[in-house]
CSV table of C-alpha atoms in Angstrom, one decimal:
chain,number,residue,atom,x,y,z
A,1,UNK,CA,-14.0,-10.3,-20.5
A,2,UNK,CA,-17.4,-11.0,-19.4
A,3,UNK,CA,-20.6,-9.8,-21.1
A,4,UNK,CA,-23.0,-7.7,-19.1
A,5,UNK,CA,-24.9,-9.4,-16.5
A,6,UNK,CA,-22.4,-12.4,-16.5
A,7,UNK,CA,-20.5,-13.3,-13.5
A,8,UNK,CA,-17.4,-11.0,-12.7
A,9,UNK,CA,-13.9,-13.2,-12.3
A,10,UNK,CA,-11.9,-11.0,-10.3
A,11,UNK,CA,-8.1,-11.9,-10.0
A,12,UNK,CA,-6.7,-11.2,-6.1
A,13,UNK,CA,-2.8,-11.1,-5.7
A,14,UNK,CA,-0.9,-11.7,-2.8
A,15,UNK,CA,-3.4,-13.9,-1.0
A,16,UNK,CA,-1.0,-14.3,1.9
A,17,UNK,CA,-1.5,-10.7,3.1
A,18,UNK,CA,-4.2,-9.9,5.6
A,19,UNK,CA,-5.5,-7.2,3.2
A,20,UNK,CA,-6.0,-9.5,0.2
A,21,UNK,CA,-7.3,-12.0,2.4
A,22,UNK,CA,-9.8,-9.2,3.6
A,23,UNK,CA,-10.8,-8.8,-0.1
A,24,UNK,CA,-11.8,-12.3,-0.9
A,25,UNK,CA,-13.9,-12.4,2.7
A,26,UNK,CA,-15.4,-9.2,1.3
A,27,UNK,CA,-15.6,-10.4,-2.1
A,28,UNK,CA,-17.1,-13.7,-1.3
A,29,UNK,CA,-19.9,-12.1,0.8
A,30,UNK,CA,-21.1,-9.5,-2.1
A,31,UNK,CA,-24.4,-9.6,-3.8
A,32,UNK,CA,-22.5,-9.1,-7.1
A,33,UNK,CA,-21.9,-12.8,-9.1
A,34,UNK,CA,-18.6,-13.5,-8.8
A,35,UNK,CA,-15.3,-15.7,-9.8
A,36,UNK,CA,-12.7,-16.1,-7.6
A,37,UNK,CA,-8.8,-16.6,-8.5
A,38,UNK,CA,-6.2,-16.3,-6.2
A,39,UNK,CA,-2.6,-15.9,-6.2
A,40,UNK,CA,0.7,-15.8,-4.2
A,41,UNK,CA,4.2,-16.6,-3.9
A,42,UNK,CA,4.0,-19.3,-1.6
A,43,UNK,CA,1.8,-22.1,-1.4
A,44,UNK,CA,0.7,-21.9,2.4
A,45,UNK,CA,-1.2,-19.0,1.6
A,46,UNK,CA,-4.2,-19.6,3.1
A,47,UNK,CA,-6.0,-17.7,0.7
A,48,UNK,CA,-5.3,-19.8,-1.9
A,49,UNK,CA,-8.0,-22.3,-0.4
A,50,UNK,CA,-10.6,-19.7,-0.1
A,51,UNK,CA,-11.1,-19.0,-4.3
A,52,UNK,CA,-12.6,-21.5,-7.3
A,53,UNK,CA,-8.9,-21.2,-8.6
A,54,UNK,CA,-5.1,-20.8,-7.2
A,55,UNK,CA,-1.8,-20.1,-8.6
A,56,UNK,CA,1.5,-19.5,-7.2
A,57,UNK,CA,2.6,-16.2,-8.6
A,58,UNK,CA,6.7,-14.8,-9.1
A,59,UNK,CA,7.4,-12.3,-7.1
A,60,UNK,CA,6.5,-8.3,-8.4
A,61,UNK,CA,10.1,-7.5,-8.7
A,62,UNK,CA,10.6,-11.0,-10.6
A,63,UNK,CA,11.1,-9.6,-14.5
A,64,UNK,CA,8.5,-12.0,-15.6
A,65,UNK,CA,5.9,-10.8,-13.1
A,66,UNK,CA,3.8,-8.6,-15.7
A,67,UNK,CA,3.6,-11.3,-18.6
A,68,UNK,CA,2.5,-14.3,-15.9
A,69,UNK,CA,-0.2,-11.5,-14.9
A,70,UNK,CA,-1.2,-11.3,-18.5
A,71,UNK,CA,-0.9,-14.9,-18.9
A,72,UNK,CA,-3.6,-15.6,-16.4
A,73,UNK,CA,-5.7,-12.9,-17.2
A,74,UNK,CA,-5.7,-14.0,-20.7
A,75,UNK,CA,-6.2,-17.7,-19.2
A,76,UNK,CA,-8.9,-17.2,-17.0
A,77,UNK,CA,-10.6,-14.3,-18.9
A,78,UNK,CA,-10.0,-11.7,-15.9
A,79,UNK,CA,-11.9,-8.9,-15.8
A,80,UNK,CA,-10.0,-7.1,-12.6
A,81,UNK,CA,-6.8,-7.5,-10.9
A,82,UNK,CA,-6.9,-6.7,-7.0
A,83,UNK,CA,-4.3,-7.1,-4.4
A,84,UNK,CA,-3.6,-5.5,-0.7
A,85,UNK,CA,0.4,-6.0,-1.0
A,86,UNK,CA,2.3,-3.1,-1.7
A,87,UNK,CA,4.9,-4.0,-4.3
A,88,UNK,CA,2.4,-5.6,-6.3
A,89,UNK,CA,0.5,-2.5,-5.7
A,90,UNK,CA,3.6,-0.4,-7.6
A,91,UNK,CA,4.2,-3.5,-10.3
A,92,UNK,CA,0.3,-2.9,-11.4
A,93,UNK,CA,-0.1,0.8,-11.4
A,94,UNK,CA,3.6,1.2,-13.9
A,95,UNK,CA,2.0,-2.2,-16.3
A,96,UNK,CA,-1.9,-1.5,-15.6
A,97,UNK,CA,-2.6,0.2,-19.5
A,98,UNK,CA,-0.6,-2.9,-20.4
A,99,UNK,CA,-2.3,-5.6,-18.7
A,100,UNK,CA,-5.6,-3.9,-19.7
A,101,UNK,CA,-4.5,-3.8,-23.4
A,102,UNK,CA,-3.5,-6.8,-23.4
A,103,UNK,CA,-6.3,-8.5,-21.6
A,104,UNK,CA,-9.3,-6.2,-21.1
A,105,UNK,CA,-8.6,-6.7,-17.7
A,106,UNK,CA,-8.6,-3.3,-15.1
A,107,UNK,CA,-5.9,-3.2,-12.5
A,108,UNK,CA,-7.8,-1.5,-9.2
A,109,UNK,CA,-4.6,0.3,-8.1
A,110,UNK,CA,-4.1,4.5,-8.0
A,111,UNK,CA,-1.7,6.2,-10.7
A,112,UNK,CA,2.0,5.5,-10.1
A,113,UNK,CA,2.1,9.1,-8.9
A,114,UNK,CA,-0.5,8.9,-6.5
A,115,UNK,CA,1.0,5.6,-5.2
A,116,UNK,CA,4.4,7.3,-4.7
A,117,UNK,CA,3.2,10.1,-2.8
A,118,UNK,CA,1.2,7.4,-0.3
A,119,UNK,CA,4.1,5.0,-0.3
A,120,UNK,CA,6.9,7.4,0.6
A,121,UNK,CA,6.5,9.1,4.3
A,122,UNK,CA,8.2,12.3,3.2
A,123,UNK,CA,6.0,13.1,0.0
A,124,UNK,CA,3.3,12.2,2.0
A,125,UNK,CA,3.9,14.6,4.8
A,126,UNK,CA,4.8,17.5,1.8
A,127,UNK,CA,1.3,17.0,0.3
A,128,UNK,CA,-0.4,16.8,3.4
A,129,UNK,CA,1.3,20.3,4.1
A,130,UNK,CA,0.5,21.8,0.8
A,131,UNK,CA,-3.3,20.7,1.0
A,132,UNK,CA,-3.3,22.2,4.2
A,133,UNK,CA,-4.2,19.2,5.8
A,134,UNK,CA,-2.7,18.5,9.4
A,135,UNK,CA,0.4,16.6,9.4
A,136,UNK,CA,3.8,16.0,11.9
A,137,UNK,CA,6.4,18.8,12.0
A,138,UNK,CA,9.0,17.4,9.9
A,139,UNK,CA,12.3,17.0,8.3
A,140,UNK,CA,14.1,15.4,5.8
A,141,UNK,CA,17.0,13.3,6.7
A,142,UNK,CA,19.8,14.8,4.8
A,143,UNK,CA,18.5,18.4,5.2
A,144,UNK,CA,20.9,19.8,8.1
A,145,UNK,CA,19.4,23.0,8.5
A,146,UNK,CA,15.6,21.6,8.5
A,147,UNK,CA,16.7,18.9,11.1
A,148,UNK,CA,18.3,21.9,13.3
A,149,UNK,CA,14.8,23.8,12.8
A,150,UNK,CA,12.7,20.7,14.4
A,151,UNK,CA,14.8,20.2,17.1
A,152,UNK,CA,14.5,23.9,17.7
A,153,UNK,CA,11.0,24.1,17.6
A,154,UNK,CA,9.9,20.9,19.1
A,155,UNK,CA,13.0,19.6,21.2
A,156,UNK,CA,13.7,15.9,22.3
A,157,UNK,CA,12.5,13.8,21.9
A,158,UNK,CA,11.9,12.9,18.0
A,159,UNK,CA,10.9,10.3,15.4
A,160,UNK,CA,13.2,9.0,13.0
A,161,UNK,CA,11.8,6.3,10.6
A,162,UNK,CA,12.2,4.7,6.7
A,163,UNK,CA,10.7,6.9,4.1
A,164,UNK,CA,9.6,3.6,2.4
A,165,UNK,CA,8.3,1.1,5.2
A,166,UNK,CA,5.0,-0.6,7.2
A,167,UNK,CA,4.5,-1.2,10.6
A,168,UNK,CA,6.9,0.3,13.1
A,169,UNK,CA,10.2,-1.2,11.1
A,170,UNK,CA,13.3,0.8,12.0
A,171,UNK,CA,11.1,3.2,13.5
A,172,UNK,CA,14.0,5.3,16.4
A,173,UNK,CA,12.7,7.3,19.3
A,174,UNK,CA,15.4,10.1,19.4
A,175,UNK,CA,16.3,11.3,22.8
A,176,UNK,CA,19.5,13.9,22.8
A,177,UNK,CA,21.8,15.4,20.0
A,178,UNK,CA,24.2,11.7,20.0
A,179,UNK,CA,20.9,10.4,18.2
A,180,UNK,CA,20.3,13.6,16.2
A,181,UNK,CA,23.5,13.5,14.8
A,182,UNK,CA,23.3,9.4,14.0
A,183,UNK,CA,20.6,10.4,11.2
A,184,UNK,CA,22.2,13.2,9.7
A,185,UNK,CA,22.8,12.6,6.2
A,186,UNK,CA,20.6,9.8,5.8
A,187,UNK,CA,17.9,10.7,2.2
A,188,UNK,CA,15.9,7.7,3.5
A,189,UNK,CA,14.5,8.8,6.8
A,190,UNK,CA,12.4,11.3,8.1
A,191,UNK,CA,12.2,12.8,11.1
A,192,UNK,CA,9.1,13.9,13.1
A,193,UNK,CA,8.0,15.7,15.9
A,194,UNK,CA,6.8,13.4,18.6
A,195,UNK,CA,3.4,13.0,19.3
A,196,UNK,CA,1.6,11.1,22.0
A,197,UNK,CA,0.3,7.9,21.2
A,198,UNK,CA,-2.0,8.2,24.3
A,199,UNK,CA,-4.8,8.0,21.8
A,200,UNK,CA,-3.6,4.9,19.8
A,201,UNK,CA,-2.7,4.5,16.3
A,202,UNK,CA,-4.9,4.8,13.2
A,203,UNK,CA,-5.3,3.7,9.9
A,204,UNK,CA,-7.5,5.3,7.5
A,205,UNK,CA,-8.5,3.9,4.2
A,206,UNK,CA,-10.4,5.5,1.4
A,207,UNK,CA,-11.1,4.1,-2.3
A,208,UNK,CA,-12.3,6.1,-5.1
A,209,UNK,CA,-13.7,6.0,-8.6
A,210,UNK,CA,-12.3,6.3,-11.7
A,211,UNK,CA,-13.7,9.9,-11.5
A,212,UNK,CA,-12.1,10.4,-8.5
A,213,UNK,CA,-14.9,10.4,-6.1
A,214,UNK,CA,-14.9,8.6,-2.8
A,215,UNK,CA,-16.9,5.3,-2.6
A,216,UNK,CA,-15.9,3.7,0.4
A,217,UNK,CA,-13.5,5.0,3.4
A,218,UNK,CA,-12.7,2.7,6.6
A,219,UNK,CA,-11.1,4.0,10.3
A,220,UNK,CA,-9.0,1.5,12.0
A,221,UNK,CA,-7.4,1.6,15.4
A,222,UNK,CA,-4.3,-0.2,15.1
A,223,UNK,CA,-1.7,-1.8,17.2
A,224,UNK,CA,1.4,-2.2,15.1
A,225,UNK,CA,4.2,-4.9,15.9
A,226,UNK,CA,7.6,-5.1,14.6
């Protein structure tokens, strides 16, 4: 761990991401004095080349993925673990009182819980609704009655899409009851109302403190690909 005053070494995951890539860009620009190490599964990453150090990381589902980040934390005496990729995301928040135990270093990633509500469509849209924050009309996949209460308030046509997912993967524009009745039954989908994308798509990003105040939000308007 660094001493006060000395240079940070900061520890940036999944380097082949546009997100982490954003991080060291953003990272390499800062007033603050700083160490770069940079990791990923494959070694095209072009991150990799952008940092004083590289590694090629296992994947976060790889069993060994927690005690190779320790390893390197230890190695390179870390003092914070940053990545934009999603699984990694989940991997750090379940080991981060582990990693920091075991290294001193801090994992910048939201509580498992938090995480689960933002990485899963339906939770998300059920604590939108009970923050009374505006949110789709929506239903949960296997909930017969709840499906049959969107299409009766909304009609056709309706979204169907993963619970768990980016982008616009297996996102289905449902047009009549035939398509209705194809996602019946299915826990991992939602279904929305449609609403007009004559405005574009956005992204909104917000990071907080350890006190749970907001330091830093970002707006995006966003054109998503499958």
């Amino acid at each position: 761990m660094s001493e006060p005053g000395d240079r940070l070494t900061l520890l940036v995951l999944g380097v082949s991401s546009d997100v982490s890539q954003g991080m060291l860009k953003a990272l390499a620009h800062c007033t603050l004095r700083i160490r770069l190490i940079a990791a990923c599964v494959t070694p095209e990453a072009v991150g990799l080349f952008g940092a004083q150090r590289a590694y090629l990381s296992p994947y976060a589902a790889d069993p060994g993925f927690v005690d190779w980040v320790i390893d390197v934390c230890r190695r390179e005496s870390v003092d914070a673990v940053l990545s934009g990729v999603e699984p990694v995301l989940a991997a750090l928040a379940d080991a981060s009182e582990a990693i920091r135990e075991a290294t001193g270093a801090v994992c910048v990633v939201s509580p498992p819980a938090t995480l689960a509500v933002g990485q899963d469509k339906l939770e998300g849209c059920r604590w939108l609704a009970a923050h009374g924050l505006a949110h789709p009309d929506f239903a949960a996949g296997d909930d017969g009655g709840a499906l049959d209460a969107l299409h009766a308030r909304h009609g056709f046509p309706l979204v169907a899409k993963p619970r768990r997912g980016r982008g616009s993967r297996g996102v289905r524009l449902l047009t009549d009851e035939h398509e209705l009745a194809g996602v019946r039954g299915q826990a991992d989908l939602i279904v929305q109302e449609h609403l007009s994308d004559a405005d574009g798509e956005y992204t909104v990003g917000c990071l907080c403190d350890r006190d749970g105040r907001v330091r830093g939000r970002v707006a995006m308007r966003r054109e998503l690909h499958e």
